[in-house]
Tab-separated table of C-alpha atoms in Angstrom:
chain	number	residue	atom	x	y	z
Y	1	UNK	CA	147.663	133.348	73.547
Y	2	UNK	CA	144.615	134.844	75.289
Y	3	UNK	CA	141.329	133.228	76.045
Y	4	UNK	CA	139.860	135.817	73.499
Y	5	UNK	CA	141.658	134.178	70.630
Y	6	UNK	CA	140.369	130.682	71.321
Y	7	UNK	CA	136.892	132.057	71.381
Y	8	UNK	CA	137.190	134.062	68.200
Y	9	UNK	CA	138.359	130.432	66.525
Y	10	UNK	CA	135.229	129.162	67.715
Y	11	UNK	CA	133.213	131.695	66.774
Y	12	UNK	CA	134.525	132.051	63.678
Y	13	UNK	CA	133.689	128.578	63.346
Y	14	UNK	CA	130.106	128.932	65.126
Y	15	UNK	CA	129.410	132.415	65.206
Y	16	UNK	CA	126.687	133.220	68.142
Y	17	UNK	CA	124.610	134.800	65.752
Y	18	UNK	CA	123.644	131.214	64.935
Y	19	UNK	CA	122.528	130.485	67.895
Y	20	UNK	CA	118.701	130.307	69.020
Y	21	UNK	CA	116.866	132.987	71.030
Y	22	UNK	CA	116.178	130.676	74.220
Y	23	UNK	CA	119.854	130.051	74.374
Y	24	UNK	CA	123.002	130.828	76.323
Y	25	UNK	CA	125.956	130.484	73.960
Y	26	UNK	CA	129.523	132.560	74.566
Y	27	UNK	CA	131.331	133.513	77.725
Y	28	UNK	CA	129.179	132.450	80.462
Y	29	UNK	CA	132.546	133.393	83.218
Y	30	UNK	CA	135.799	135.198	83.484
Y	31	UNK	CA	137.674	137.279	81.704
Y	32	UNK	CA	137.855	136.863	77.336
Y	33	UNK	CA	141.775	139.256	77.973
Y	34	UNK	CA	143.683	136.058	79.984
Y	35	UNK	CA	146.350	134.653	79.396
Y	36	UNK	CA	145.210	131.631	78.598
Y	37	UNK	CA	147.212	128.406	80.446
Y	38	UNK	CA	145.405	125.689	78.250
Y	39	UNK	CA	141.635	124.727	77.204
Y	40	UNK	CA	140.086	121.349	78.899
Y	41	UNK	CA	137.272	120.442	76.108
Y	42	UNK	CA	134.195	119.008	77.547
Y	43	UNK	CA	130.156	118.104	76.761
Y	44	UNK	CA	128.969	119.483	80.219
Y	45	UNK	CA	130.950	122.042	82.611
Y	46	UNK	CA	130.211	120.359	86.014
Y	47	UNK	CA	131.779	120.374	89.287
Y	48	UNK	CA	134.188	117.447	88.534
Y	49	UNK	CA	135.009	119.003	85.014
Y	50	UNK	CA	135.791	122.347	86.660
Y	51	UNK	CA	138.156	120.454	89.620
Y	52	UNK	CA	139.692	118.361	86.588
Y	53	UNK	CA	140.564	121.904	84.785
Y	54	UNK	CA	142.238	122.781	87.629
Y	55	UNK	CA	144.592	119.885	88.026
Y	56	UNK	CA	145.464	120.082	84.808
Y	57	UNK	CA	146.201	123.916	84.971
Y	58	UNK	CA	143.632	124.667	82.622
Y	59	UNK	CA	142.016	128.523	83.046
Y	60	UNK	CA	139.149	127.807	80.378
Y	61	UNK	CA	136.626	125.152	79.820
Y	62	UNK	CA	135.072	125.038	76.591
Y	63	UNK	CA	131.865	122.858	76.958
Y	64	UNK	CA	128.687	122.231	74.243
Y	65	UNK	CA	126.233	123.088	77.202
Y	66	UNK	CA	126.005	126.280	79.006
Y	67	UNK	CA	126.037	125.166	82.696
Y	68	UNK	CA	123.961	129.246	82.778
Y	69	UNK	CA	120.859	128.297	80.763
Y	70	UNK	CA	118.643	130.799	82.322
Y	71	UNK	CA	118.762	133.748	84.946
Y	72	UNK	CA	120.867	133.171	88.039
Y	73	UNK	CA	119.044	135.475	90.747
Y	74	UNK	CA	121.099	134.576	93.466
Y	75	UNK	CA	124.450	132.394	93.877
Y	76	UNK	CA	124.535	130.372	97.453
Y	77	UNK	CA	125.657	127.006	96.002
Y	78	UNK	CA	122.534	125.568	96.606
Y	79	UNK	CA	122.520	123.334	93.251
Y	80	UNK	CA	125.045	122.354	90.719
Y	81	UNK	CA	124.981	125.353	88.461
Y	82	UNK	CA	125.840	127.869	91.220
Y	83	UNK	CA	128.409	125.712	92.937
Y	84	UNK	CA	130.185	125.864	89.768
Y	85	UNK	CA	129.889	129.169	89.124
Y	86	UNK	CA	131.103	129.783	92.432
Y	87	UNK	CA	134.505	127.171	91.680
Y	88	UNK	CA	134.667	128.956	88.283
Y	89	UNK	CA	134.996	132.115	89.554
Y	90	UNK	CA	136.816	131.896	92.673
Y	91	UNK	CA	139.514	130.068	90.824
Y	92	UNK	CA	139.624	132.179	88.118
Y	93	UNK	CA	138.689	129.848	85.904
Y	94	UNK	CA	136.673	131.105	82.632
Y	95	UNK	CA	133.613	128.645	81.288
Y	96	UNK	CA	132.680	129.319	77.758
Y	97	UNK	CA	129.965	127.150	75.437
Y	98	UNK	CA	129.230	126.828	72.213
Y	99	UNK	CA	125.771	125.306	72.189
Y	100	UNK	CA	122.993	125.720	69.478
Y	101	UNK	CA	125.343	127.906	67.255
Y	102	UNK	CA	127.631	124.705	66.745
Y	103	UNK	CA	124.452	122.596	66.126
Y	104	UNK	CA	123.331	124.754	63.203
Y	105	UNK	CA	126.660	125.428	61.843
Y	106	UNK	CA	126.460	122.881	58.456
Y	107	UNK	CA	129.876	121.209	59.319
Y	108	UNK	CA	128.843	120.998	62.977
Y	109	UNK	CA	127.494	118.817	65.565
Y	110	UNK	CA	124.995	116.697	63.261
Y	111	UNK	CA	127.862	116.492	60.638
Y	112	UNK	CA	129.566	114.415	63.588
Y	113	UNK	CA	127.196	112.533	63.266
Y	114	UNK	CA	126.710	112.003	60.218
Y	115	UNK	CA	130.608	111.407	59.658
Y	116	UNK	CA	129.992	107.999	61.868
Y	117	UNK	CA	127.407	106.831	59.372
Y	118	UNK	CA	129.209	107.812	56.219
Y	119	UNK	CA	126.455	109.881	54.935
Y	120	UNK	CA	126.471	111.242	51.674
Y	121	UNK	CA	125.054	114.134	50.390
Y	122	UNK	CA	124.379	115.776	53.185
Y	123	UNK	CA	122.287	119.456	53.340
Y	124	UNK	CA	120.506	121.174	56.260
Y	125	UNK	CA	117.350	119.800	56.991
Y	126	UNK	CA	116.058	123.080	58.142
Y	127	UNK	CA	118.125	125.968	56.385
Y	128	UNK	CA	118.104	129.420	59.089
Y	129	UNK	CA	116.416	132.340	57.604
Y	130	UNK	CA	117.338	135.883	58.946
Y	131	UNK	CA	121.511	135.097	57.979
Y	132	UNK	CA	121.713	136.538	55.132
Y	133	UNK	CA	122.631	140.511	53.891
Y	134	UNK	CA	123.156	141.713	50.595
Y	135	UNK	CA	125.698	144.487	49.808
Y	136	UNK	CA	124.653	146.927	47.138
Y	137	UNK	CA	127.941	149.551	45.743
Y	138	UNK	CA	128.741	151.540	42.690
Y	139	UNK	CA	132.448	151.187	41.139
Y	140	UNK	CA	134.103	152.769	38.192
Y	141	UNK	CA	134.553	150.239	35.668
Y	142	UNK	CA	138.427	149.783	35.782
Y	143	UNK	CA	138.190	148.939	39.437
Y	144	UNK	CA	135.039	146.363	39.899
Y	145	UNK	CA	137.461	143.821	39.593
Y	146	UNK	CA	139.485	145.148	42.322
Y	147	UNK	CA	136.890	145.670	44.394
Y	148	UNK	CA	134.585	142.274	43.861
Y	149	UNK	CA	137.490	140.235	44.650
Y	150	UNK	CA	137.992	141.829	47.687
Y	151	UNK	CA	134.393	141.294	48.333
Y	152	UNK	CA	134.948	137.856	47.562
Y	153	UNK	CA	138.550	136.953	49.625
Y	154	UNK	CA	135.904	138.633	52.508
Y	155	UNK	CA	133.709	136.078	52.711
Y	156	UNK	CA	130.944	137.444	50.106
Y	157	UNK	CA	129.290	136.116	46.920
Y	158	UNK	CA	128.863	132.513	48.033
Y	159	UNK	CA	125.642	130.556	47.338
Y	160	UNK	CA	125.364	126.942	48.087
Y	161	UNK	CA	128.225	124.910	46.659
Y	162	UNK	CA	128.778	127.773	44.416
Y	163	UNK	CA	131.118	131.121	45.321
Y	164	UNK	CA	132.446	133.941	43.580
Y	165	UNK	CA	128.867	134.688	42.790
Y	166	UNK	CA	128.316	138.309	42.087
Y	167	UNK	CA	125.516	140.546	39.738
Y	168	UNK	CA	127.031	143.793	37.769
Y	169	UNK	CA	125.066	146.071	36.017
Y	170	UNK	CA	126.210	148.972	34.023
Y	171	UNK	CA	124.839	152.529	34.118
Y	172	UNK	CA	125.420	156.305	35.141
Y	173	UNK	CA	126.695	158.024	38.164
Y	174	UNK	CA	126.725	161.556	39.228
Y	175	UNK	CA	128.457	163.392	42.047
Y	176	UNK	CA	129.683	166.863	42.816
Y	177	UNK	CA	132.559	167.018	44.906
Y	178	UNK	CA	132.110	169.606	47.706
Y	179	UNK	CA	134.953	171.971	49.324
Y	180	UNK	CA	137.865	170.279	51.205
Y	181	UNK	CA	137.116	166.985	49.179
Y	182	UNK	CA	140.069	165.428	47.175
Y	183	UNK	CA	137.977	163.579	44.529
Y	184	UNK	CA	138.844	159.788	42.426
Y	185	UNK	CA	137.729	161.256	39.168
Y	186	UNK	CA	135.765	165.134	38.168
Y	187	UNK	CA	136.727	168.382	39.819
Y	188	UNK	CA	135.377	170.326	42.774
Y	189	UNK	CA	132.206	172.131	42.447
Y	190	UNK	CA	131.588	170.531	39.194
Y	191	UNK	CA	129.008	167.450	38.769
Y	192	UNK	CA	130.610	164.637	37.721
Y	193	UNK	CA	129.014	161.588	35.790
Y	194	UNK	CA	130.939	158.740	36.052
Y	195	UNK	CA	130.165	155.347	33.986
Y	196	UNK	CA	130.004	152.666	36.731
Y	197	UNK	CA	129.379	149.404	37.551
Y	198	UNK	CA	126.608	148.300	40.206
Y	199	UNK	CA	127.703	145.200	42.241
Y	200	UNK	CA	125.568	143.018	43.997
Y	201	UNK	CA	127.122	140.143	46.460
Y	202	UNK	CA	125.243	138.172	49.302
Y	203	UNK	CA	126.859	137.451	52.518
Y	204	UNK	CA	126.724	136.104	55.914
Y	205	UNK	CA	125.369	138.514	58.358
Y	206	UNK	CA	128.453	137.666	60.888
Y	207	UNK	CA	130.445	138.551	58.228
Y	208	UNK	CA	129.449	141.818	57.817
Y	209	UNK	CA	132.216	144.015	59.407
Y	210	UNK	CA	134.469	142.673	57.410
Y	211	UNK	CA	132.927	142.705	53.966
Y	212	UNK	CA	132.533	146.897	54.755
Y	213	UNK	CA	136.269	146.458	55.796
Y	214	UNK	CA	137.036	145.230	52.245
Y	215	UNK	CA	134.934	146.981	50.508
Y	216	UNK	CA	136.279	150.269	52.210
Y	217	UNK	CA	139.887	149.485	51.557
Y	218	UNK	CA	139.640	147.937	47.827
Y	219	UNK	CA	137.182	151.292	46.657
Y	220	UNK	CA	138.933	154.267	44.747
Y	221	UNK	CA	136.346	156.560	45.841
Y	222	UNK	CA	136.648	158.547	49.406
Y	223	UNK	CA	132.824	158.548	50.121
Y	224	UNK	CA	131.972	154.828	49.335
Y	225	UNK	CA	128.042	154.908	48.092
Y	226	UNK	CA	126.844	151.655	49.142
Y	227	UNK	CA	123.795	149.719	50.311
Y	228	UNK	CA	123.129	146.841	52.819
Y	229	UNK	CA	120.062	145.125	53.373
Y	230	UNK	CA	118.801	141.604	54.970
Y	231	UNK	CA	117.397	138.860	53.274
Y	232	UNK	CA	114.420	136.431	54.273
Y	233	UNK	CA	116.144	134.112	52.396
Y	234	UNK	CA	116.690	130.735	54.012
Y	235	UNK	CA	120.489	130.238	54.079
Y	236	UNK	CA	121.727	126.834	53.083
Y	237	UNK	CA	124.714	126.199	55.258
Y	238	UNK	CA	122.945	127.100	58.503
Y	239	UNK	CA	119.886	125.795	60.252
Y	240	UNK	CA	118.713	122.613	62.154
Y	241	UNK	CA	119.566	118.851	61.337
Y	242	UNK	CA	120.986	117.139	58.711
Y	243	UNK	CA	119.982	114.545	56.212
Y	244	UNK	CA	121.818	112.609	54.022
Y	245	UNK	CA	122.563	109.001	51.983
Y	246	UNK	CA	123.942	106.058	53.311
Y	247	UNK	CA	126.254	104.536	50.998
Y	248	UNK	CA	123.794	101.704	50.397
Y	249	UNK	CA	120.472	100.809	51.519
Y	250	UNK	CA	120.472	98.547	54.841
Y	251	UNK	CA	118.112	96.340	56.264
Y	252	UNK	CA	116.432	97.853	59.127
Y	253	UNK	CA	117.488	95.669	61.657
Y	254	UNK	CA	121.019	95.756	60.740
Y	255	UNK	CA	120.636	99.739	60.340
Y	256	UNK	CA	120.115	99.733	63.819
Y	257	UNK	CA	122.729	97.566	65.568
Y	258	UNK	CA	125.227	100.164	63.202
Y	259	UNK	CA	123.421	103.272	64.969
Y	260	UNK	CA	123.441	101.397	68.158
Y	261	UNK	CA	127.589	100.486	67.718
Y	262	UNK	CA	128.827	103.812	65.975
Y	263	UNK	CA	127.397	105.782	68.635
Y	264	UNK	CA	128.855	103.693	72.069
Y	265	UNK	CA	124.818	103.765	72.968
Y	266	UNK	CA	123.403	101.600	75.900
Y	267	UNK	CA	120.150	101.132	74.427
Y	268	UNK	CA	118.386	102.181	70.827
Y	269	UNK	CA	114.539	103.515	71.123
Y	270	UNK	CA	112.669	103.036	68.297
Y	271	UNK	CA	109.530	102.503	66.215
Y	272	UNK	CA	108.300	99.800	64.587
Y	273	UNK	CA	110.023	98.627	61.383
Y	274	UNK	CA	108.466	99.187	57.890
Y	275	UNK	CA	110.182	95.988	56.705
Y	276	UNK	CA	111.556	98.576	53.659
Y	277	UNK	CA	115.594	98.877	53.553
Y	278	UNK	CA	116.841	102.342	54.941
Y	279	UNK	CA	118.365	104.420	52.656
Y	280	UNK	CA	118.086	108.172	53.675
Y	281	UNK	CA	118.691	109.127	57.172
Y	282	UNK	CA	117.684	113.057	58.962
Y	283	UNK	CA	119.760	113.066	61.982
Y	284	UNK	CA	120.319	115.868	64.704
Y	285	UNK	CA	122.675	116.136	67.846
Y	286	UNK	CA	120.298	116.541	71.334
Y	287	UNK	CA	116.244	116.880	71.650
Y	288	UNK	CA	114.886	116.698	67.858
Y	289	UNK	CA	111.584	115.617	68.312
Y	290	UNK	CA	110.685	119.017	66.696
Y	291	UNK	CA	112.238	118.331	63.494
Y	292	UNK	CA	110.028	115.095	62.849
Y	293	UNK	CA	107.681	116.308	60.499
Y	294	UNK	CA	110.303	118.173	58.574
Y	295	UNK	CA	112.504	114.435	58.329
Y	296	UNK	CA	109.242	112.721	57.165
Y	297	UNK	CA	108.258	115.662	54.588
Y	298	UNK	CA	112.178	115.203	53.137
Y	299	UNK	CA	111.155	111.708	52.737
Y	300	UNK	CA	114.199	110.373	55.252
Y	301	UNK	CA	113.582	106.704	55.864
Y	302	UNK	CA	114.889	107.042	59.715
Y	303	UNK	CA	115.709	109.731	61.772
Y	304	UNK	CA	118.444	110.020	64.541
Y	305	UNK	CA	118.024	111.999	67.814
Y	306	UNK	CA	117.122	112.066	71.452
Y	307	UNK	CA	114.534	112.883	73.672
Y	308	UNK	CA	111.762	111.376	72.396
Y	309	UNK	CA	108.517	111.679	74.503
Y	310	UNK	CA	106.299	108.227	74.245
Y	311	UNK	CA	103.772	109.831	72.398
Y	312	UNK	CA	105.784	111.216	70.261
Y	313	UNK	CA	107.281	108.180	68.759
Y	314	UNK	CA	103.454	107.660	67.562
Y	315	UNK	CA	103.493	110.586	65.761
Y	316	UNK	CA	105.928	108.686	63.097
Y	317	UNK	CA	102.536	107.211	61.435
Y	318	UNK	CA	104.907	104.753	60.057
Y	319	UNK	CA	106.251	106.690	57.479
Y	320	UNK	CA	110.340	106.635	58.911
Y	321	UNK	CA	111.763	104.790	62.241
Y	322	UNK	CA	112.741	107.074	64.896
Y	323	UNK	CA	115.242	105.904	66.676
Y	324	UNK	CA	116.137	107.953	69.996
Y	325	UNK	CA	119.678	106.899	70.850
Y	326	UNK	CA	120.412	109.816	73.889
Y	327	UNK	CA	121.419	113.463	74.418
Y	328	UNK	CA	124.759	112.814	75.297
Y	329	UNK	CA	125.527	110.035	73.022
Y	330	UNK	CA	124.013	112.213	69.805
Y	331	UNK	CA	126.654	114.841	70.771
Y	332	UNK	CA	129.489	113.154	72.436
Y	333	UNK	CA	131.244	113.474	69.219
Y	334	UNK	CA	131.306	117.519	70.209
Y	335	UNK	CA	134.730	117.079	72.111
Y	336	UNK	CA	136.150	115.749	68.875
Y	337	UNK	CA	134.774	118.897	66.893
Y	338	UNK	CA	136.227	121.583	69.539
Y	339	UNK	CA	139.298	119.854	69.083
Y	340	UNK	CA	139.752	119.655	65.491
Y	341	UNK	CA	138.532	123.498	65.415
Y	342	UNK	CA	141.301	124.491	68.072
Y	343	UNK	CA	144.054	122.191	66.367
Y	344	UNK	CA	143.381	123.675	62.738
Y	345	UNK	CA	143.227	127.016	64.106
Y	346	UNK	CA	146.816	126.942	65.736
Y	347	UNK	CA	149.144	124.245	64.675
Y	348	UNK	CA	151.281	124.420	67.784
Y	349	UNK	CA	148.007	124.397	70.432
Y	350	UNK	CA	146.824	121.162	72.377
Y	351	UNK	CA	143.840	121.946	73.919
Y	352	UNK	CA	142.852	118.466	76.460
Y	353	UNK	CA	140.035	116.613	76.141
Y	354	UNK	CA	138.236	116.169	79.682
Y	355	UNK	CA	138.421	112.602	81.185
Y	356	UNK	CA	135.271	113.245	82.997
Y	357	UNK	CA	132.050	111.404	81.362
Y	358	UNK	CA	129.745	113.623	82.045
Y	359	UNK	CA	126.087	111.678	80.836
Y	360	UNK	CA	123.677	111.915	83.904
Y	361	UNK	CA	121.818	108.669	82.673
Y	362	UNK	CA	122.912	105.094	82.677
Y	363	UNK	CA	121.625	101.716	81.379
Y	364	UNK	CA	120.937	98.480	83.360
C-alpha cells in the first residue's frame, strides 16, 4: 500500500475541500507515491511523535493539527515546527493532517464527541454553504433509468436523511449529427428530435469527477449535453458544531461532573448555572467561542468547547452554560476517528496509535 491510498481514505472521509481558508489540511511532507511501512495516528506531530514514528518504523504520521499552520520562510530549527520538519524530512518520514475538514465533516470530530454523551438527534449547528453542485442532462426516455442510477451509486441525489432524490421533466430535443459522427438515434445531416427526459440531481462538490465519470459511462449519447452549476445552498452534512439531545434532561451540576468524566478533563470552566435541567447540548472539538451565538439562537441549554476568553464566558447572558473543557481534551477522541476510518477502509491494516500525550497544558 502507498501513502497515497491512506490519504485518499481520509479524504474520502474528510475531503480538503471542507476545510477552512486560514487552514493547512493535506500533505504538509514527503512523498503521497511511498511505500508506506505503517501510519502512527496522533493529535499533534511533534518532535517526540516524529522520534516515536521512527521506532516503530512508521514512514507517515497522520495528526489532527498541521505542525505547518502558516508560511515557513526559512528552516534553521530554531523552534519546534522547523525542527520537525527538518526530522520529517531527513528521515523520510511523510506528516499529513486532517484538521478543519474532519471537524466539519457531520460524522467527524464533534460527533466524537457527541458519541461520549449519547446525543441524540444530532445535525450541524452551522451547515457549510458553497458544497453543493447541481448536475443538469438530457436522456432519452428508455435510458433515464440507466443513467439516474448511475448518478445515484455516484454519490448524487442525496438531501438530508433522504437519497435517491432526483427531478425529471419531459420535453423535446433536437440535434443534427455532423460528418464523422456515429449517432444514438437520427441520421447524419438530418435534425433529429428526440423525446427526452431532463434530470436534475444535487451533489457534493468533491464528488464531482466522479458523478461526470458516471454520467459519461451510463449515457447512450456520444456528445453528453449536460449542465453543472453551484449552489448557495447551505449543505446539511457539512459545517461547524454539532447539537443534539441527551437522552434525558440532567441536573446541571450532575451534567457537568459527566462532561468533566467522559472527557478525562483536569478541570471544567464554566458559567453560572440557570438552576433549569440540561437537555440540549451544541458541542464542537477545539476553539468555539465563535459558534456561541449560533448555540444560544438553536436554543442549546449548554455548549461544549475550548478556548474560552474571560470575557467571553459573559457573553452567555445566561441563556446556556458554557463550559470550556480544553483543546486537546475536546479532540482527543480524533486518534480514535483516524483509526476507525483506516480500519474500515482496509480490513487487514493496523495503523498505531501514538503513545505520546501530546497536550501542552496541565492542571495543578
Amino acid at each position: 500500500m502507498k501513502i497515497k491510498d491512506v490519504i485518499q481514505a481520509i479524504e474520502s472521509f474528510a475531503p480538503l475541500q471542507y476545510q477552512e481558508s486560514y487552514d493547512n489540511a493535506g500533505l504538509l511532507f514527503g512523498n503521497p507515491g511511498w511505500e508506506l511501512t505503517n501510519a502512527l495516528l496522533t493529535l499533534d506531530a511533534t518532535e517526540a511523535v516524529i522520534d516515536e514514528a521512527l521506532a516503530r518504523n512508521c514512514n507517515l504520521v497522520i495528526a489532527h493539527h498541521p505542525i505547518v499552520f502558516g508560511g515557513l520562510k526559512k528552516i534553521t530549527g530554531s523552534n519546534y515546527v522547523e525542527r520537525v520538519a527538518i526530522k520529517a524530512i531527513k528521515h523520510d518520514v511523510a506528516v499529513y493532517a486532517a484538521h478543519t475538514n474532519l471537524d466539519n465533516v457531520r460524522n467527524g470530530v464533534c460527533a466524537m464527541m457527541a458519541g461520549r454523551l449519547d446525543l441524540q438527534q444530532c445535525r450541524v449547528l452551522v451547515p457549510k454553504k458553497d458544497l453543493l453542485k447541481k448536475l443538469y442532462t438530457f436522456v432519452p426516455h428508455a435510458d433515464a433509468e440507466k443513467v439516474r442510477s448511475a448518478l445515484f451509486a455516484a454519490g448524487a441525489g442525496n438531501i438530508g436523511n433522504y437519497d435517491e432524490c432526483s427531478f425529471n421533466a419531459e420535453g423535446s430535443g433536437t440535434f443534427k449529427a455532423g460528418a464523422g459522427t456515429n449517432p444514438y438515434v437520427g441520421e447524419q445531416g438530418q435534425r433529429h428530435t428526440e423525446p427526452e427526459t431532463r434530470l436534475e440531481v444535487i451533489f457534493p462538490a468533491n464528488l464531482e469527477g466522479a458523478v461526470i465519470q458516471a454520467l459519461l459511462a451510463s449515457h447512450p449519447y456520444e456528445e453528453v449535453a449536460y449542465d453543472i452549476i453551484r449552489l448557495d445552498n447551505a449543505y446539511q452534512q457539512a459545517g461547524s458544531g454539532l447539537i443534539g439531545a441527551l437522552p434525558a434532561p440532567m441536573e446541571e451540576t450532575a451534567f457537568l461532573q459527566l462532561v468533566k468524566q467522559q472527557f478525562n478533563t483536569g478541570c471544567v470552566r464554566y458559567t453560572p448555572l440557570r438552576g433549569k435541567p440540561v437537555k440540549k447540548v451544541a458541542l464542537c472539538g477545539g476553539a468555539g467561542s465563535f459558534l456561541l451565538k449560533k448555540a444560544m439562537a438553536a436554543g442549546a441549554d449548554a455548549y461544549i468547547s475550548a478556548d474560552f476568553k474571560y470575557h467571553e464566558f459573559f457573553d452567555a447572558e445566561n441563556q446556556l452554560i458554557i463550559a470550556d473543557i480544553g483543546h486537546f481534551e475536546s479532540e482527543q477522541f480524533t486518534v480514535d476517528l483516524f483509526y476507525n476510518i483506516l480500519t474500515e477502509k482496509f480490513r487487514n491494516f493496523a495503523p498505531l496509535k501514538s503513545t505520546i500525550h501530546t497536550n501542552p497544558v496541565n492542571y495543578l
